[in-house]
């Protein structure tokens, strides 16, 4: 699960350093690339050779290699890392982290790191319980450092109490949750159908009826669902967008084709997001040759298309169904009508009256409406909007 993740494992001078060997092995086994930075004192507790062998990388302790003068750049280390994990973290290192003391490579790396930082404290129970240590841990937590709580039990000193470094397996679980939060999403393994983009209704072999939808909103939602581990079938009208990573795309043109593809996928799905701008009418007859212009007016007879969302809502059976409402007037009343009629769990309302909302652009301004009420959001990127929508979908799976 940690495939391709870069982790700096910082080891400080605690007897729990022996557990860092197992921790390193488990991280590598999960697919992470691990570079180990040790404090000078840590070398007294576990040999650099052990850690180099397990991490498959040279160990870094000093600012430079005394044999050839080569510099160990804490800045590039900090940039390389997805996470700096200090385990075990002594009271001394924790205290230095809070004050910005930078007298070894591990501490300078901490100060340069742009990545997530986690510490797994390991110390004697009185040191751990000391008001200074507790205050330092609170300070680090307030600054966004994750504290992997120590366990209670027999300590190396023979005393009983809290201060024993968390077990390597538990630390790895917490690292996975921090680096791959989406694998812990309730959407993991759920199957979703997303409709996106505009449909195209043929008039003759040359002309058609369509609308301004680009598909950007639906594509962003499909991408976000997939990023959280959902299996996504994206039923897409014609667009110029690339298929989002991990999404299976099914191309359609007309409302009828979208209806057929979507209802088929719905049979196996756990949820659907209806984002497409589906034509409400389609030409009653499609000419098989290019219509010639004449002197007079031209009339095209239109017939109603099928309402795909309505059909899914009628066969909902407790599954999750989310719809969109793009309105130009009477926005909320119209959106609430759709919530009822189409049996949506919630409706994403966007108004063409709001600048930057709706079609074409990269931004949107939405209000989420469900039976409990409404939730208005400011103008933001479609990617951020997708995040908010998918967050709300998650809550429906947690209920
Ligand atoms: O009724 P209205 O077209 O405004 O409803 C919008 C919602 O219904 C959107 O979620 C849209 O994707 C969906 N819809 C549909 N099939 C149609 C028309 C709308 O799925 N034929």
PDB file of N, CA, C and O in Angstrom, residues 129-161:
ATOM      1  N   UNK A 129       5.692  11.380  31.301  1.00  0.00           N
ATOM      2  CA  UNK A 129       4.615  12.075  32.024  1.00  0.00           C
ATOM      3  C   UNK A 129       5.018  13.497  32.411  1.00  0.00           C
ATOM      4  O   UNK A 129       4.168  14.313  32.760  1.00  0.00           O
ATOM      5  N   UNK A 130       6.324  13.795  32.351  1.00  0.00           N
ATOM      6  CA  UNK A 130       6.784  15.118  32.801  1.00  0.00           C
ATOM      7  C   UNK A 130       6.059  16.231  32.046  1.00  0.00           C
ATOM      8  O   UNK A 130       5.847  16.142  30.842  1.00  0.00           O
ATOM      9  N   UNK A 131       5.737  17.253  32.811  1.00  0.00           N
ATOM     10  CA  UNK A 131       4.957  18.347  32.234  1.00  0.00           C
ATOM     11  C   UNK A 131       5.656  18.957  31.014  1.00  0.00           C
ATOM     12  O   UNK A 131       5.010  19.361  30.041  1.00  0.00           O
ATOM     13  N   UNK A 132       6.999  18.977  31.028  1.00  0.00           N
ATOM     14  CA  UNK A 132       7.734  19.559  29.885  1.00  0.00           C
ATOM     15  C   UNK A 132       7.517  18.721  28.632  1.00  0.00           C
ATOM     16  O   UNK A 132       7.222  19.247  27.556  1.00  0.00           O
ATOM     17  N   UNK A 133       7.682  17.408  28.792  1.00  0.00           N
ATOM     18  CA  UNK A 133       7.512  16.524  27.628  1.00  0.00           C
ATOM     19  C   UNK A 133       6.073  16.625  27.112  1.00  0.00           C
ATOM     20  O   UNK A 133       5.845  16.719  25.891  1.00  0.00           O
ATOM     21  N   UNK A 134       5.123  16.611  28.036  1.00  0.00           N
ATOM     22  CA  UNK A 134       3.721  16.674  27.612  1.00  0.00           C
ATOM     23  C   UNK A 134       3.430  17.983  26.886  1.00  0.00           C
ATOM     24  O   UNK A 134       2.741  17.999  25.869  1.00  0.00           O
ATOM     25  N   UNK A 135       3.998  19.048  27.409  1.00  0.00           N
ATOM     26  CA  UNK A 135       3.791  20.348  26.763  1.00  0.00           C
ATOM     27  C   UNK A 135       4.452  20.368  25.381  1.00  0.00           C
ATOM     28  O   UNK A 135       3.886  20.867  24.414  1.00  0.00           O
ATOM     29  N   UNK A 136       5.652  19.794  25.287  1.00  0.00           N
ATOM     30  CA  UNK A 136       6.348  19.741  23.989  1.00  0.00           C
ATOM     31  C   UNK A 136       5.535  18.938  22.969  1.00  0.00           C
ATOM     32  O   UNK A 136       5.428  19.324  21.804  1.00  0.00           O
ATOM     33  N   UNK A 137       4.968  17.821  23.410  1.00  0.00           N
ATOM     34  CA  UNK A 137       4.181  17.001  22.486  1.00  0.00           C
ATOM     35  C   UNK A 137       2.941  17.770  22.016  1.00  0.00           C
ATOM     36  O   UNK A 137       2.568  17.711  20.845  1.00  0.00           O
ATOM     37  N   UNK A 138       2.334  18.498  22.955  1.00  0.00           N
ATOM     38  CA  UNK A 138       1.156  19.305  22.571  1.00  0.00           C
ATOM     39  C   UNK A 138       1.562  20.366  21.549  1.00  0.00           C
ATOM     40  O   UNK A 138       0.863  20.595  20.563  1.00  0.00           O
ATOM     41  N   UNK A 139       2.723  20.979  21.783  1.00  0.00           N
ATOM     42  CA  UNK A 139       3.200  22.010  20.841  1.00  0.00           C
ATOM     43  C   UNK A 139       3.394  21.409  19.454  1.00  0.00           C
ATOM     44  O   UNK A 139       2.952  21.966  18.446  1.00  0.00           O
ATOM     45  N   UNK A 140       4.055  20.244  19.403  1.00  0.00           N
ATOM     46  CA  UNK A 140       4.294  19.611  18.094  1.00  0.00           C
ATOM     47  C   UNK A 140       2.962  19.263  17.423  1.00  0.00           C
ATOM     48  O   UNK A 140       2.783  19.491  16.223  1.00  0.00           O
ATOM     49  N   UNK A 141       2.036  18.716  18.212  1.00  0.00           N
ATOM     50  CA  UNK A 141       0.739  18.335  17.640  1.00  0.00           C
ATOM     51  C   UNK A 141       0.032  19.559  17.075  1.00  0.00           C
ATOM     52  O   UNK A 141      -0.547  19.502  15.984  1.00  0.00           O
ATOM     53  N   UNK A 142       0.117  20.680  17.804  1.00  0.00           N
ATOM     54  CA  UNK A 142      -0.517  21.916  17.310  1.00  0.00           C
ATOM     55  C   UNK A 142       0.110  22.383  16.005  1.00  0.00           C
ATOM     56  O   UNK A 142      -0.539  23.009  15.191  1.00  0.00           O
ATOM     57  N   UNK A 143       1.387  22.043  15.821  1.00  0.00           N
ATOM     58  CA  UNK A 143       2.067  22.451  14.574  1.00  0.00           C
ATOM     59  C   UNK A 143       1.882  21.417  13.468  1.00  0.00           C
ATOM     60  O   UNK A 143       2.532  21.476  12.427  1.00  0.00           O
ATOM     61  N   UNK A 144       1.057  20.418  13.722  1.00  0.00           N
ATOM     62  CA  UNK A 144       0.719  19.462  12.668  1.00  0.00           C
ATOM     63  C   UNK A 144       1.530  18.183  12.687  1.00  0.00           C
ATOM     64  O   UNK A 144       1.410  17.348  11.791  1.00  0.00           O
ATOM     65  N   UNK A 145       2.376  17.999  13.696  1.00  0.00           N
ATOM     66  CA  UNK A 145       3.135  16.743  13.786  1.00  0.00           C
ATOM     67  C   UNK A 145       2.209  15.667  14.374  1.00  0.00           C
ATOM     68  O   UNK A 145       1.524  15.909  15.368  1.00  0.00           O
ATOM     69  N   UNK A 146       2.185  14.512  13.742  1.00  0.00           N
ATOM     70  CA  UNK A 146       1.346  13.416  14.258  1.00  0.00           C
ATOM     71  C   UNK A 146       2.099  12.715  15.388  1.00  0.00           C
ATOM     72  O   UNK A 146       3.279  12.393  15.241  1.00  0.00           O
ATOM     73  N   UNK A 147       1.420  12.517  16.488  1.00  0.00           N
ATOM     74  CA  UNK A 147       2.054  11.840  17.617  1.00  0.00           C
ATOM     75  C   UNK A 147       1.518  10.408  17.652  1.00  0.00           C
ATOM     76  O   UNK A 147       0.307  10.195  17.787  1.00  0.00           O
ATOM     77  N   UNK A 148       2.415   9.466  17.494  1.00  0.00           N
ATOM     78  CA  UNK A 148       1.998   8.051  17.568  1.00  0.00           C
ATOM     79  C   UNK A 148       2.188   7.638  19.021  1.00  0.00           C
ATOM     80  O   UNK A 148       3.306   7.449  19.504  1.00  0.00           O
ATOM     81  N   UNK A 149       1.065   7.558  19.698  1.00  0.00           N
ATOM     82  CA  UNK A 149       1.072   7.394  21.159  1.00  0.00           C
ATOM     83  C   UNK A 149       1.850   6.158  21.603  1.00  0.00           C
ATOM     84  O   UNK A 149       1.698   5.072  21.017  1.00  0.00           O
ATOM     85  N   UNK A 150       2.668   6.304  22.658  1.00  0.00           N
ATOM     86  CA  UNK A 150       3.345   5.117  23.191  1.00  0.00           C
ATOM     87  C   UNK A 150       2.362   4.227  23.940  1.00  0.00           C
ATOM     88  O   UNK A 150       1.294   4.674  24.363  1.00  0.00           O
ATOM     89  N   UNK A 151       2.758   2.980  24.080  1.00  0.00           N
ATOM     90  CA  UNK A 151       1.891   2.045  24.803  1.00  0.00           C
ATOM     91  C   UNK A 151       2.259   2.010  26.280  1.00  0.00           C
ATOM     92  O   UNK A 151       3.301   2.535  26.698  1.00  0.00           O
ATOM     93  N   UNK A 152       1.397   1.370  27.063  1.00  0.00           N
ATOM     94  CA  UNK A 152       1.683   1.185  28.490  1.00  0.00           C
ATOM     95  C   UNK A 152       2.118  -0.257  28.685  1.00  0.00           C
ATOM     96  O   UNK A 152       1.702  -1.148  27.945  1.00  0.00           O
ATOM     97  N   UNK A 153       2.983  -0.470  29.655  1.00  0.00           N
ATOM     98  CA  UNK A 153       3.421  -1.842  29.920  1.00  0.00           C
ATOM     99  C   UNK A 153       4.779  -1.817  30.545  1.00  0.00           C
ATOM    100  O   UNK A 153       5.227  -0.775  31.058  1.00  0.00           O
ATOM    101  N   UNK A 154       5.469  -2.953  30.475  1.00  0.00           N
ATOM    102  CA  UNK A 154       6.791  -3.013  31.092  1.00  0.00           C
ATOM    103  C   UNK A 154       7.783  -2.237  30.237  1.00  0.00           C
ATOM    104  O   UNK A 154       7.841  -2.408  29.008  1.00  0.00           O
ATOM    105  N   UNK A 155       8.563  -1.395  30.885  1.00  0.00           N
ATOM    106  CA  UNK A 155       9.557  -0.596  30.166  1.00  0.00           C
ATOM    107  C   UNK A 155      10.926  -1.241  30.339  1.00  0.00           C
ATOM    108  O   UNK A 155      11.123  -2.075  31.238  1.00  0.00           O
ATOM    109  N   UNK A 156      11.866  -0.824  29.464  1.00  0.00           N
ATOM    110  CA  UNK A 156      13.208  -1.429  29.525  1.00  0.00           C
ATOM    111  C   UNK A 156      13.836  -1.249  30.899  1.00  0.00           C
ATOM    112  O   UNK A 156      14.632  -2.071  31.349  1.00  0.00           O
ATOM    113  N   UNK A 157      13.452  -0.184  31.598  1.00  0.00           N
ATOM    114  CA  UNK A 157      14.003   0.080  32.927  1.00  0.00           C
ATOM    115  C   UNK A 157      13.472  -0.894  33.971  1.00  0.00           C
ATOM    116  O   UNK A 157      13.953  -0.916  35.092  1.00  0.00           O
ATOM    117  N   UNK A 158      12.450  -1.647  33.599  1.00  0.00           N
ATOM    118  CA  UNK A 158      11.830  -2.555  34.558  1.00  0.00           C
ATOM    119  C   UNK A 158      10.586  -1.943  35.186  1.00  0.00           C
ATOM    120  O   UNK A 158       9.794  -2.637  35.815  1.00  0.00           O
ATOM    121  N   UNK A 159      10.413  -0.640  34.993  1.00  0.00           N
ATOM    122  CA  UNK A 159       9.222   0.016  35.544  1.00  0.00           C
ATOM    123  C   UNK A 159       8.012  -0.301  34.672  1.00  0.00           C
ATOM    124  O   UNK A 159       8.144  -0.684  33.510  1.00  0.00           O
ATOM    125  N   UNK A 160       6.859  -0.104  35.250  1.00  0.00           N
ATOM    126  CA  UNK A 160       5.621  -0.319  34.486  1.00  0.00           C
ATOM    127  C   UNK A 160       4.978   1.040  34.231  1.00  0.00           C
ATOM    128  O   UNK A 160       4.921   1.873  35.140  1.00  0.00           O
ATOM    129  N   UNK A 161       4.465   1.255  33.029  1.00  0.00           N
ATOM    130  CA  UNK A 161       3.762   2.512  32.778  1.00  0.00           C
ATOM    131  C   UNK A 161       3.789   2.862  31.312  1.00  0.00           C
ATOM    132  O   UNK A 161       4.169   2.047  30.458  1.00  0.00           O
TER     133      UNK A 161
END
